[in-house]
Short mmCIF file of C-alpha atoms (C1' of nucleotides) in Angstrom, two decimals:
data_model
loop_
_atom_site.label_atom_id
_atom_site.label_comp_id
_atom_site.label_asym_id
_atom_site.label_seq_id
_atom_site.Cartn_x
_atom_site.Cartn_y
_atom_site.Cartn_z
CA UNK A 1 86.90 79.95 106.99
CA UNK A 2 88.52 82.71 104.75
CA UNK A 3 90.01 85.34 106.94
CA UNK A 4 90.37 88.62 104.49
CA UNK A 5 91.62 91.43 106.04
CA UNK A 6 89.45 94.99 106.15
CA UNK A 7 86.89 93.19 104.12
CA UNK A 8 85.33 95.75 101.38
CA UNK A 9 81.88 95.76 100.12
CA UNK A 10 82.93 96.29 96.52
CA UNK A 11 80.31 94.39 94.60
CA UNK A 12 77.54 93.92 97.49
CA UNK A 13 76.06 97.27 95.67
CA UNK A 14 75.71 95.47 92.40
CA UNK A 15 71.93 94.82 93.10
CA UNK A 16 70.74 98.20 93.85
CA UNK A 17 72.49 99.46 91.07
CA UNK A 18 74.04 101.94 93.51
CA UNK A 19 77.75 102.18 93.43
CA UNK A 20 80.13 102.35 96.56
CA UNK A 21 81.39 105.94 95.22
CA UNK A 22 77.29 107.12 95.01
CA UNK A 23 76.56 105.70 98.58
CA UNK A 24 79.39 107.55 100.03
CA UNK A 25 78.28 110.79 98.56
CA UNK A 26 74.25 110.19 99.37
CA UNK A 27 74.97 110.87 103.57
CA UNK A 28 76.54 114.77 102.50
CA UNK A 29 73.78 115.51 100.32
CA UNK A 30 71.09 114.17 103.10
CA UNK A 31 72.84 116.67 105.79
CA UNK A 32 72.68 119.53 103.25
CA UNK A 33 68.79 118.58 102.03
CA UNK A 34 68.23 118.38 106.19
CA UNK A 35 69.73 121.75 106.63
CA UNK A 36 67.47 123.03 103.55
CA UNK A 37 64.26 121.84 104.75
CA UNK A 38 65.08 123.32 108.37
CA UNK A 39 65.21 126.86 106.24
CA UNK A 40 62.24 126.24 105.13
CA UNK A 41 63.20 125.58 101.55
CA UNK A 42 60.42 123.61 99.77
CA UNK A 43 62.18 122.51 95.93
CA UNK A 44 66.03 122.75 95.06
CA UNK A 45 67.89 122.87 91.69
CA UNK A 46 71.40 120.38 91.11
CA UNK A 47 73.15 123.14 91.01
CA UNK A 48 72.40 124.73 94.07
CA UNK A 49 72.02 121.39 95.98
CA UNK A 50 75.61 120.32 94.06
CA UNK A 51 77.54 123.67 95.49
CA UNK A 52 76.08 123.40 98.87
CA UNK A 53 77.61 120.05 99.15
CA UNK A 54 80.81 120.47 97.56
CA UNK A 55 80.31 118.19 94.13
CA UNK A 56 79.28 119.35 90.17
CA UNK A 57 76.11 119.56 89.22
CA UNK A 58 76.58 116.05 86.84
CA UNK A 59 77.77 113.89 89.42
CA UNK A 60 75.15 114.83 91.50
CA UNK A 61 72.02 114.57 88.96
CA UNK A 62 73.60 110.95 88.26
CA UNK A 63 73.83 109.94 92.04
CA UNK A 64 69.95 110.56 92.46
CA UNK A 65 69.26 108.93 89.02
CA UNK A 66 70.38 105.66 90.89
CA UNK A 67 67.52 106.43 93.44
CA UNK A 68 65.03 106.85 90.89
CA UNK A 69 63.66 109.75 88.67
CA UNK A 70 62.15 112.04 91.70
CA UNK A 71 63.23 115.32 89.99
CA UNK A 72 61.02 117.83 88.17
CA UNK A 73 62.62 118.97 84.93
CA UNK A 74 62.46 122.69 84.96
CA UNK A 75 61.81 122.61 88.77
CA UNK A 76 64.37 120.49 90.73
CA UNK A 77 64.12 118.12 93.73
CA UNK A 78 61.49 118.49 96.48
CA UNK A 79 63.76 118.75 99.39
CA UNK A 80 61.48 116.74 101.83
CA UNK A 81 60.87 113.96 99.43
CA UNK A 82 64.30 113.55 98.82
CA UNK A 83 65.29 113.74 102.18
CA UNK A 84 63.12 110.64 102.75
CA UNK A 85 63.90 108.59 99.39
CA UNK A 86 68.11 109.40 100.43
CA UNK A 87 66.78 107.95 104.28
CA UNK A 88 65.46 105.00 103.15
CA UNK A 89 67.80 103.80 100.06
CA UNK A 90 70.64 104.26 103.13
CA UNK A 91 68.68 102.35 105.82
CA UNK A 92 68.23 105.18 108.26
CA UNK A 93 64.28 104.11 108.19
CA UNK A 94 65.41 101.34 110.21
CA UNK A 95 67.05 101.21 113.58
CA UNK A 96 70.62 100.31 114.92
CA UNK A 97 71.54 99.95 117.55
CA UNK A 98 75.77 100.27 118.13
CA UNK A 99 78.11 99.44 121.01
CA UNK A 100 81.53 101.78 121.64
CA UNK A 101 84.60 99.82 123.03
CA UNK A 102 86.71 102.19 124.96
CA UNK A 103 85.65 105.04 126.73
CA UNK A 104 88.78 107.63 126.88
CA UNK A 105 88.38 110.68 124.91
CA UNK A 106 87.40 109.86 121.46
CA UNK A 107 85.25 107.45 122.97
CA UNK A 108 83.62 109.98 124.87
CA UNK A 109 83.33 112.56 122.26
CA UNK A 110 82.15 109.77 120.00
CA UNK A 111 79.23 108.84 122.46
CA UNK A 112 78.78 112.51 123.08
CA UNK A 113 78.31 112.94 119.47
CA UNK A 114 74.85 114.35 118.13
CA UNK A 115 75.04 112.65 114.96
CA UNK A 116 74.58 109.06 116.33
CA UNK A 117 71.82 109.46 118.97
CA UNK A 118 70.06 110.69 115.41
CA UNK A 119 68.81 109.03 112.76
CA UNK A 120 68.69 105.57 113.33
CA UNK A 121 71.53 105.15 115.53
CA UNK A 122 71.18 104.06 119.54
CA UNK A 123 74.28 103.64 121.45
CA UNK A 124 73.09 100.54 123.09
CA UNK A 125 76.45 99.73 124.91
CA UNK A 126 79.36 101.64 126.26
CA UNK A 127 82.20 99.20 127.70
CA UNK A 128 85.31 100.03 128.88
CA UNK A 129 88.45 97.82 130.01
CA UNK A 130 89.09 100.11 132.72
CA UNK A 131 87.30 99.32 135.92
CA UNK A 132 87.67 102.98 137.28
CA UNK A 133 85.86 104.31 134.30
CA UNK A 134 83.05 101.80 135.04
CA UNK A 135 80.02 103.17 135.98
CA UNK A 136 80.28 107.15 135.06
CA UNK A 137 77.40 108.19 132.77
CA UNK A 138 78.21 109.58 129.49
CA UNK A 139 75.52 111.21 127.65
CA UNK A 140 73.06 109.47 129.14
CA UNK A 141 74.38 106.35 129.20
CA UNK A 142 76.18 104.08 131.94
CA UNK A 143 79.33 102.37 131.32
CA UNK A 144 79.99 98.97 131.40
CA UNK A 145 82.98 96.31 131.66
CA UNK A 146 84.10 95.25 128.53
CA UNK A 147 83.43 91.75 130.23
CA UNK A 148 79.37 92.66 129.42
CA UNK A 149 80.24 92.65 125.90
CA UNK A 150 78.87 89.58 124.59
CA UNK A 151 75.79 90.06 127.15
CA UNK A 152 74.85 94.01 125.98
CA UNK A 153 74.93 92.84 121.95
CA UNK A 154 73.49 89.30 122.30
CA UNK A 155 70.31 91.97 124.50
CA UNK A 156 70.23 94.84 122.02
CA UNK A 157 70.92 92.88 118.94
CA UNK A 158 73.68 95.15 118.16
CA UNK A 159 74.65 94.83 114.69
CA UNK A 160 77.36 97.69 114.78
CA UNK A 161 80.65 98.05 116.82
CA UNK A 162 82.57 101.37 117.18
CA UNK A 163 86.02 100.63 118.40
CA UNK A 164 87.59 103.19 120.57
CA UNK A 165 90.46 101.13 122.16
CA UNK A 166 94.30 101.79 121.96
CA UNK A 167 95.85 99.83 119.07
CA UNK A 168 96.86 96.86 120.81
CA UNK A 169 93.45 96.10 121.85
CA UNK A 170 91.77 96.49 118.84
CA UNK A 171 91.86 93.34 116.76
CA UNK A 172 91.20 91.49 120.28
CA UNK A 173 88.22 93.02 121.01
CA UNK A 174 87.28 92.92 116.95
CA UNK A 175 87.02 89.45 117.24
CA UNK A 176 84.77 89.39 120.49
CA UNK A 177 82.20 91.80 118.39
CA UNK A 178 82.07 90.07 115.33
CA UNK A 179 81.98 86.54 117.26
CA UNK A 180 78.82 87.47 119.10
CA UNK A 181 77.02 88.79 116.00
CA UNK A 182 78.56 92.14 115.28
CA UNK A 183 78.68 92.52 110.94
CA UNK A 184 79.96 96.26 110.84
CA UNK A 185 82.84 97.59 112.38
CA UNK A 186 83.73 101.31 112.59
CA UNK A 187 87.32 100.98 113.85
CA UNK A 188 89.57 103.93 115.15
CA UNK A 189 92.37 102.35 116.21
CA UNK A 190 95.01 102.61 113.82
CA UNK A 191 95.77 99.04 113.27
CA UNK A 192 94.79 96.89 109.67
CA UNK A 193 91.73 93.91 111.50
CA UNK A 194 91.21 91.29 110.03
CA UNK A 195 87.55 89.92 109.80
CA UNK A 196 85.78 87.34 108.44
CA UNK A 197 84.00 87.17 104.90
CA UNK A 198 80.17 89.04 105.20
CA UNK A 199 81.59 91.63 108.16
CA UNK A 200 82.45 95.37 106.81
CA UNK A 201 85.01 97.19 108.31
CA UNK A 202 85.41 100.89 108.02
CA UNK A 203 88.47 102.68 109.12
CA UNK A 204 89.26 106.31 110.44
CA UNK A 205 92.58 106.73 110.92
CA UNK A 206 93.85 110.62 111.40
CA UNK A 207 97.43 110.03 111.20
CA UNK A 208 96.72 108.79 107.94
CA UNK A 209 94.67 112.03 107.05
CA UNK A 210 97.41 114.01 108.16
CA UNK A 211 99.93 112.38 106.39
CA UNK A 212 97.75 112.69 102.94
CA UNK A 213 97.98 116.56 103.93
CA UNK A 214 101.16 116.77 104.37
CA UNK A 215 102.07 114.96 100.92
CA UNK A 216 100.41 117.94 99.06
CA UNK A 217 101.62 120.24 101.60
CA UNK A 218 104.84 119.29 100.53
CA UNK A 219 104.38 119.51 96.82
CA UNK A 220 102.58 122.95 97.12
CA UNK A 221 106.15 124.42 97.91
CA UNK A 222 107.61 122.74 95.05
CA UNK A 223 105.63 125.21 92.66
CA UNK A 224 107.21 127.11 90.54
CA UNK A 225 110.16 124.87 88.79
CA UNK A 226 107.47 123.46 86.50
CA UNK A 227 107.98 122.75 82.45
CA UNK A 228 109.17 125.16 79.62
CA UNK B 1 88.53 134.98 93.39
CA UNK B 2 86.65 131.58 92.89
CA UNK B 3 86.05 129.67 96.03
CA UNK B 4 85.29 125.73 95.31
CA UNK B 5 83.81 124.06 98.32
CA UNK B 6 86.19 121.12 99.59
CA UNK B 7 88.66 121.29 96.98
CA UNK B 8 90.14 118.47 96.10
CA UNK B 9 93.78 118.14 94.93
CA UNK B 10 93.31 115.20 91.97
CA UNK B 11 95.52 116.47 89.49
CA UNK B 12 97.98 117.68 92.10
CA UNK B 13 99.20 114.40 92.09
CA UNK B 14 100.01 114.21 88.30
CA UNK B 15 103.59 115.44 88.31
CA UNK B 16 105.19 112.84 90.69
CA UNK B 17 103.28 110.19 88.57
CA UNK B 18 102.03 109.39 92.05
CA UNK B 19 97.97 109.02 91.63
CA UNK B 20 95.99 110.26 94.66
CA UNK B 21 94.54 106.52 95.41
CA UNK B 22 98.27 104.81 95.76
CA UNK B 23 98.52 108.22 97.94
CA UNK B 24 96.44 107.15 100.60
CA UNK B 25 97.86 103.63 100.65
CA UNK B 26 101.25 104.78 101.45
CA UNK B 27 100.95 105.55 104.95
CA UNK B 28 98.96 101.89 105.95
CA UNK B 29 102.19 100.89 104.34
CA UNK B 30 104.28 102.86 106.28
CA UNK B 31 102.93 101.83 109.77
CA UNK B 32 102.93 98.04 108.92
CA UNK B 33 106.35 98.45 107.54
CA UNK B 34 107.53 100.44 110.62
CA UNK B 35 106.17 97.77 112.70
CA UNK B 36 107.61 95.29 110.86
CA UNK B 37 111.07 97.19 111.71
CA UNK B 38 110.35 96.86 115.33
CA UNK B 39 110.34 93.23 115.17
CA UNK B 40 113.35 93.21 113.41
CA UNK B 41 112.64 91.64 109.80
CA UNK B 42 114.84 93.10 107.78
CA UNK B 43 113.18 91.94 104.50
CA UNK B 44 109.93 91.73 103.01
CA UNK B 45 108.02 90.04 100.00
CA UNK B 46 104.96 92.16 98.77
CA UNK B 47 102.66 89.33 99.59
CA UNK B 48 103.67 89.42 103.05
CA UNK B 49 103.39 93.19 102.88
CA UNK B 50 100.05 93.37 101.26
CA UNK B 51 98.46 90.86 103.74
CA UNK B 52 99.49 92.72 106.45
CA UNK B 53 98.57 95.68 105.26
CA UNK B 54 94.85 94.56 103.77
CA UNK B 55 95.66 95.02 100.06
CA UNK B 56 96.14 92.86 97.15
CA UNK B 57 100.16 92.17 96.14
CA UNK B 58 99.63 92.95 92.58
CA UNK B 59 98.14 96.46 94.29
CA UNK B 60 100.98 97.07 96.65
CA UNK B 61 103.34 96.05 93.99
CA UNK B 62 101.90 98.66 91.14
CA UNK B 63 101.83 101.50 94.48
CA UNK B 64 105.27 100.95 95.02
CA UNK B 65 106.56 101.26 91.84
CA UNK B 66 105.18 104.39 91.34
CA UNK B 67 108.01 106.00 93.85
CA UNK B 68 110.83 103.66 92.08
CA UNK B 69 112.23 100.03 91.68
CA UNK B 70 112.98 100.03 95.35
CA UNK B 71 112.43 96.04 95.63
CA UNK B 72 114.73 92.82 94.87
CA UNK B 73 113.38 90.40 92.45
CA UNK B 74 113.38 86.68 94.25
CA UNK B 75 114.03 88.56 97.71
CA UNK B 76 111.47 91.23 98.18
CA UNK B 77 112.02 94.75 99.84
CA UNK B 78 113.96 96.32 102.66
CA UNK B 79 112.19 97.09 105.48
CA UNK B 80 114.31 100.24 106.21
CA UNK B 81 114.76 101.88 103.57
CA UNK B 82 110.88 101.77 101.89
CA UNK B 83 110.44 103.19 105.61
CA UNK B 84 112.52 106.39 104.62
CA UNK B 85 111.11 105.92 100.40
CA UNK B 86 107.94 106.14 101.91
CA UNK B 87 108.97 109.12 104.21
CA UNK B 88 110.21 111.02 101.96
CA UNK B 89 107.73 110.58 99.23
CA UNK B 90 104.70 111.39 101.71
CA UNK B 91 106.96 114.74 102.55
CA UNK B 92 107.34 113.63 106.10
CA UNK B 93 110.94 114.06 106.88
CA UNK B 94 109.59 117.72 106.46
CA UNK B 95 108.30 119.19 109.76
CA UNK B 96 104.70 120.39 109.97
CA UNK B 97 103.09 122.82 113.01
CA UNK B 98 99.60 121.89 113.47
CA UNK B 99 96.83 123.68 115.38
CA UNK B 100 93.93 122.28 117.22
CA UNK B 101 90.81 124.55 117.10
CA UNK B 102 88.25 123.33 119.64
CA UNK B 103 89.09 121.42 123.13
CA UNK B 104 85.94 119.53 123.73
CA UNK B 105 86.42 115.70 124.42
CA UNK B 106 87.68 115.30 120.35
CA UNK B 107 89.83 117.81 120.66
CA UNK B 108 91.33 116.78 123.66
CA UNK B 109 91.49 113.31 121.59
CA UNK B 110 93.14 114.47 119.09
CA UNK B 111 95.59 116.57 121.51
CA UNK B 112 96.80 113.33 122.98
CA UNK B 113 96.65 111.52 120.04
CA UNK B 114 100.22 109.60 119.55
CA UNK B 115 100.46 109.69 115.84
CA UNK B 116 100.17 113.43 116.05
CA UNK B 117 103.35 114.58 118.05
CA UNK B 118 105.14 111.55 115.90
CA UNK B 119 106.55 111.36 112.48
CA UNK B 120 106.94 115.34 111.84
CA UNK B 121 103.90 116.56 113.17
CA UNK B 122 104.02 118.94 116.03
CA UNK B 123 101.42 120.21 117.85
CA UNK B 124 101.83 123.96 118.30
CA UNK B 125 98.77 125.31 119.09
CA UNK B 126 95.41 124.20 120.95
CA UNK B 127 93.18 127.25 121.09
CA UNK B 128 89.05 127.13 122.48
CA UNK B 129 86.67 129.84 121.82
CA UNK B 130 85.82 129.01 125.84
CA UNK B 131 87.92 131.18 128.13
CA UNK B 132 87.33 128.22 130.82
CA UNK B 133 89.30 125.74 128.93
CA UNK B 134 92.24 128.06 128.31
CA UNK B 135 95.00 127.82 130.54
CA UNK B 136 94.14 124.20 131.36
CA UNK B 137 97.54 122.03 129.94
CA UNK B 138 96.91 119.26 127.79
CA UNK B 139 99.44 116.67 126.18
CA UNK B 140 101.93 118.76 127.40
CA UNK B 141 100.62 121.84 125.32
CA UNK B 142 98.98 124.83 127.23
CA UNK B 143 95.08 126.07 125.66
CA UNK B 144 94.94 129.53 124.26
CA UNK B 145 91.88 131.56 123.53
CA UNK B 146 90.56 131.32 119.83
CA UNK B 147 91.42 135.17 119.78
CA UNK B 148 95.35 134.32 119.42
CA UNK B 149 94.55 131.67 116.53
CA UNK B 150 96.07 134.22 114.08
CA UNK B 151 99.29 135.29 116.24
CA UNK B 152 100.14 131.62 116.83
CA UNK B 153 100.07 130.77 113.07
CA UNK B 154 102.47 133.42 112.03
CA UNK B 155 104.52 132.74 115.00
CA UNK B 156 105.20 128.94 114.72
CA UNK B 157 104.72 129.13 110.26
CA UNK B 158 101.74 126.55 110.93
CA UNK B 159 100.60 125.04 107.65
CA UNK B 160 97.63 122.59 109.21
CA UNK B 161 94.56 123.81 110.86
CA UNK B 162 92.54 120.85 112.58
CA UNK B 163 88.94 121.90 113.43
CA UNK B 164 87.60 120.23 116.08
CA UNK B 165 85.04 122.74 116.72
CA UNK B 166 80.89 122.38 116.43
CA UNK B 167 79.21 122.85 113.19
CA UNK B 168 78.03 126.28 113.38
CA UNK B 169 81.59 127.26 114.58
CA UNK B 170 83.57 125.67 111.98
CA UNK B 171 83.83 127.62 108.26
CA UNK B 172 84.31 131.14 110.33
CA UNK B 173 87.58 129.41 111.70
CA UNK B 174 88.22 127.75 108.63
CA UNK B 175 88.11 131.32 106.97
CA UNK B 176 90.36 132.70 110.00
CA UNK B 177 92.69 129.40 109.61
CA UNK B 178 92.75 130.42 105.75
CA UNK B 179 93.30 133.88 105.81
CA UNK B 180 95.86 133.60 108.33
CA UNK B 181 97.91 131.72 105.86
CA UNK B 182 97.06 127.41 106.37
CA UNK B 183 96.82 125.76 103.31
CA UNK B 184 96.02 122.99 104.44
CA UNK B 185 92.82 121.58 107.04
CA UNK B 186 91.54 118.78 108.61
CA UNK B 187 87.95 118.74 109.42
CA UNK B 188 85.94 116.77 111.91
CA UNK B 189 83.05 118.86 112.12
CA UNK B 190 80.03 118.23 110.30
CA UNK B 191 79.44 120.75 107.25
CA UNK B 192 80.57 120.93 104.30
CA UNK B 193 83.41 124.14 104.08
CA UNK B 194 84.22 126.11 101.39
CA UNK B 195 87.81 127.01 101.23
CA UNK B 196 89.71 129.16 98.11
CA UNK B 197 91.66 127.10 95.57
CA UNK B 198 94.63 125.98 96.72
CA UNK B 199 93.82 125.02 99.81
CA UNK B 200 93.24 121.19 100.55
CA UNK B 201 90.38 120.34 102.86
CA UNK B 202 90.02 116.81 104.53
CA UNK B 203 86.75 115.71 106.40
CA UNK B 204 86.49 113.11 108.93
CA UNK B 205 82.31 112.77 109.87
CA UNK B 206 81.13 110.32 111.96
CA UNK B 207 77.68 110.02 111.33
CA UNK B 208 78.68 109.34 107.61
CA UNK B 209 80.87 106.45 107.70
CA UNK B 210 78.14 105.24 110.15
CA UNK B 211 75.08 105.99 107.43
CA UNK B 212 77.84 103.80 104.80
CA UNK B 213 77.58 100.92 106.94
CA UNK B 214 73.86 101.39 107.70
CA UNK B 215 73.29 100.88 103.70
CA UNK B 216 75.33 97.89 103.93
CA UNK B 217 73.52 96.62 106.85
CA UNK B 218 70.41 96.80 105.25
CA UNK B 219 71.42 94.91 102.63
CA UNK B 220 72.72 92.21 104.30
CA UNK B 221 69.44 91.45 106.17
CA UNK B 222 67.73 91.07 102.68
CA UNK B 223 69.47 88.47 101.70
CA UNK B 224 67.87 85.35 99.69
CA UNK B 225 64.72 86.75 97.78
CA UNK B 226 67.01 87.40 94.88
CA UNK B 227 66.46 87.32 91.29
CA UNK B 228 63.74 86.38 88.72
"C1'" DA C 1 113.19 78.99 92.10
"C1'" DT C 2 111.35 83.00 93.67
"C1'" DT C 3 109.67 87.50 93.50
"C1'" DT C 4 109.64 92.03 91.39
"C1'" DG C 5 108.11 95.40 87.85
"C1'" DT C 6 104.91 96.32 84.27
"C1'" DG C 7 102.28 96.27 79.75
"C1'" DA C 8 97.66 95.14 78.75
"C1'" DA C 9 93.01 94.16 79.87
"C1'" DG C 10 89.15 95.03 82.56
"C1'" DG C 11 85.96 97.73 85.74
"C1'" DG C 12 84.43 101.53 87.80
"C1'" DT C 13 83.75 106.56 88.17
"C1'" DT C 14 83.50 111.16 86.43
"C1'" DT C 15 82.59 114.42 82.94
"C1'" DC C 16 80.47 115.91 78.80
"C1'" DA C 17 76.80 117.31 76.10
"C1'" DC C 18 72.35 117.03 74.72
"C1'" DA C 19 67.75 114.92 74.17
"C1'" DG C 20 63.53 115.06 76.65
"C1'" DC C 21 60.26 116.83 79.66
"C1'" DG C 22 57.72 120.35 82.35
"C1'" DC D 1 63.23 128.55 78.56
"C1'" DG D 2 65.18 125.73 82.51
"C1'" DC D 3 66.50 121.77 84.46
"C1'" DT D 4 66.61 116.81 84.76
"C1'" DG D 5 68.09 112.27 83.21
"C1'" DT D 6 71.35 109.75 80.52
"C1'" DG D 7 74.11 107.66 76.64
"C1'" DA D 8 78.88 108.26 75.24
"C1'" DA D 9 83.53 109.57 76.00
"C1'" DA D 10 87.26 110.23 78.95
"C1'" DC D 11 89.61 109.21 82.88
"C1'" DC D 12 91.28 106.68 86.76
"C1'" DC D 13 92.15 102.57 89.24
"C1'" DT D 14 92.63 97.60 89.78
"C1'" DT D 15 93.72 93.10 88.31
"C1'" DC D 16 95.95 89.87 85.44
"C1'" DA D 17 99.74 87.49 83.66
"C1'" DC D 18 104.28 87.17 82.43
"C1'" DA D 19 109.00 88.74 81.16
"C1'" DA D 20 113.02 90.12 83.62
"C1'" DA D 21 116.09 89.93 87.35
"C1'" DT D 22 118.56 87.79 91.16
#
DNA sequence: ATTTGTGAAGGGTTTCACAGCG
DNA sequence: CGCTGTGAAACCCTTCACAAAT
């Protein structure tokens, strides 16, 4: 069994013909199309769609062409038809259901979080290590010991695991997930896991964000001593 | 005065020679090697290294050479000092004041959040735009009222704005963060904010890394009616 | 003998610019 | 006339493979 660690997803895309850079891109431009059609906006042009979330106008015309031709030339997009053709290239016509390991604040604000009780996500599971945190309902939903973790995905067929824990926990509690059936990991814990072939990790990691800031930070007071 | 929406920084990079992709490596890098120093290894090879920290050696190799031949051939590196190369070159023997905007349960993450007060980061201001979170003490660091955003900027020379704030709330503190003089912001709530050039912008959304690994998901379950 | 540092090759992504369609 | 869809070019990043160094 080939352990790589933070397995990537480079070539799974091949088939679609949808890139890993294009996916990435297609969840802004469905939260910007969502916005549209709750202002009532029926069609929308690249450019306006391309400002509104934050890419040019090429780049965006080539992300949808990987969906299909659903634009009008001379027209635009219809914003409800491409909020649907975005929802189901990305899966969101289907249903997930996740589980969140650890329960202290980002776990909290993660389960309190609007965006996953939306769209295709159900927070089947909330498990904690901490026996006084068992039992307290957060947004709706009880929480369990971390023991229950192999019962809650094996019940829900979870197929995605949010990880919540301190550090040291984290590649512990990894394996539990992926060894009952877990195949997607959203990890916050700012350690490097190490899965098996087949599972996708994804890491959010803000000290790392910050210290990407602070590199150009740095180099923004440089300015000034540049060439000739 | 143009104002690009999330402007990106990818030429920024061009005068160190240091490309914005080995950029974000350098800090996984950092915290492997840091641990490493805890355990006392002195030395390292780059396939150790690159292992550990989920890369390819040929990958970490190129990365590293790209801040100097800091490496011994038939040996490897020294832990220590590609801690301070590393350090240095990501700007963080600088120190940066940070400010939290928004004290809900992310906020309050974030607040408490270990690799913030570390590694030149200090947490000078937590401010709420809800007058019955302020006064309340958190990681050691008393909540302010959103009102005295601007006076604590000036006050402590804070250069990073975190918003932790809802949607709706977030681009009229991201113009207040701006116009009080940040350059640089790190954004957890969902929408896409437009920010004047020279300033960097960094999201962190939730329901988008989760939509990534709905798409791979997906595909994983249609596995076997392939080609032909 | 071992491991780094790096040209060169290879892939992938973005940008350009315009043909094609409504 | 306006806007999409897309080859082609340009750019960036990764991987390979080996010469150079200890």
């Amino acid at each position: 069994m080939t352990m790589t660690r933070q397995a990537a997803a480079p070539r799974s895309a091949r088939r679609t013909g949808i890139s890993e850079a294009t996916v990435a891109r297609l969840p802004v431009y469905l939260r910007v199309l969502t916005s549209l059609a709750e202002s009532g906006v029926a069609t929308v042009s690249s450019d306006v769609l391309a400002g509104a979330a934050g890419v040019g106008p090429a780049k965006l015309r080539k992300d949808l062409s990987h969906l299909g031709s659903y634009g009008t030339r001379g027209v635009g997009y219809d914003v409800e038809f491409l909020v649907y053709q975005i929802s189901r290239v990305l899966g969101l016509t289907q249903h997930y259901s996740i589980v969140i390991v650890g329960v202290g604040n980002l776990g909290q604000a993660l389960a309190g979080y609007g965006g996953f009780g939306t769209r295709g996500f159900r927070v089947a599971g909330l498990v904690d290590a901490d026996r006084s945190r068992v039992g307290s309902v957060i947004a709706g939903v009880e929480v369990k010991h971390v023991d229950e973790l192999e019962r809650i995905i094996a019940d829900d067929a979870v197929s995605i695991g949010v990880i919540a824990t301190p550090a040291s926990a984290a590649q512990d509690v990894c394996d539990r997930l992926v060894e009952a059936g877990v195949t997607s990991v959203l990890n916050f814990a700012p350690v490097v896991l190490a899965v098996p072939d087949g599972v996708d990790v994804r890491k959010v990691d803000l000290s790392i964000e910050l210290q990407i800031l602070a590199f150009h930070e740095q180099r923004k007071s440089l300015v000034g001593q540049g060439a000739s």
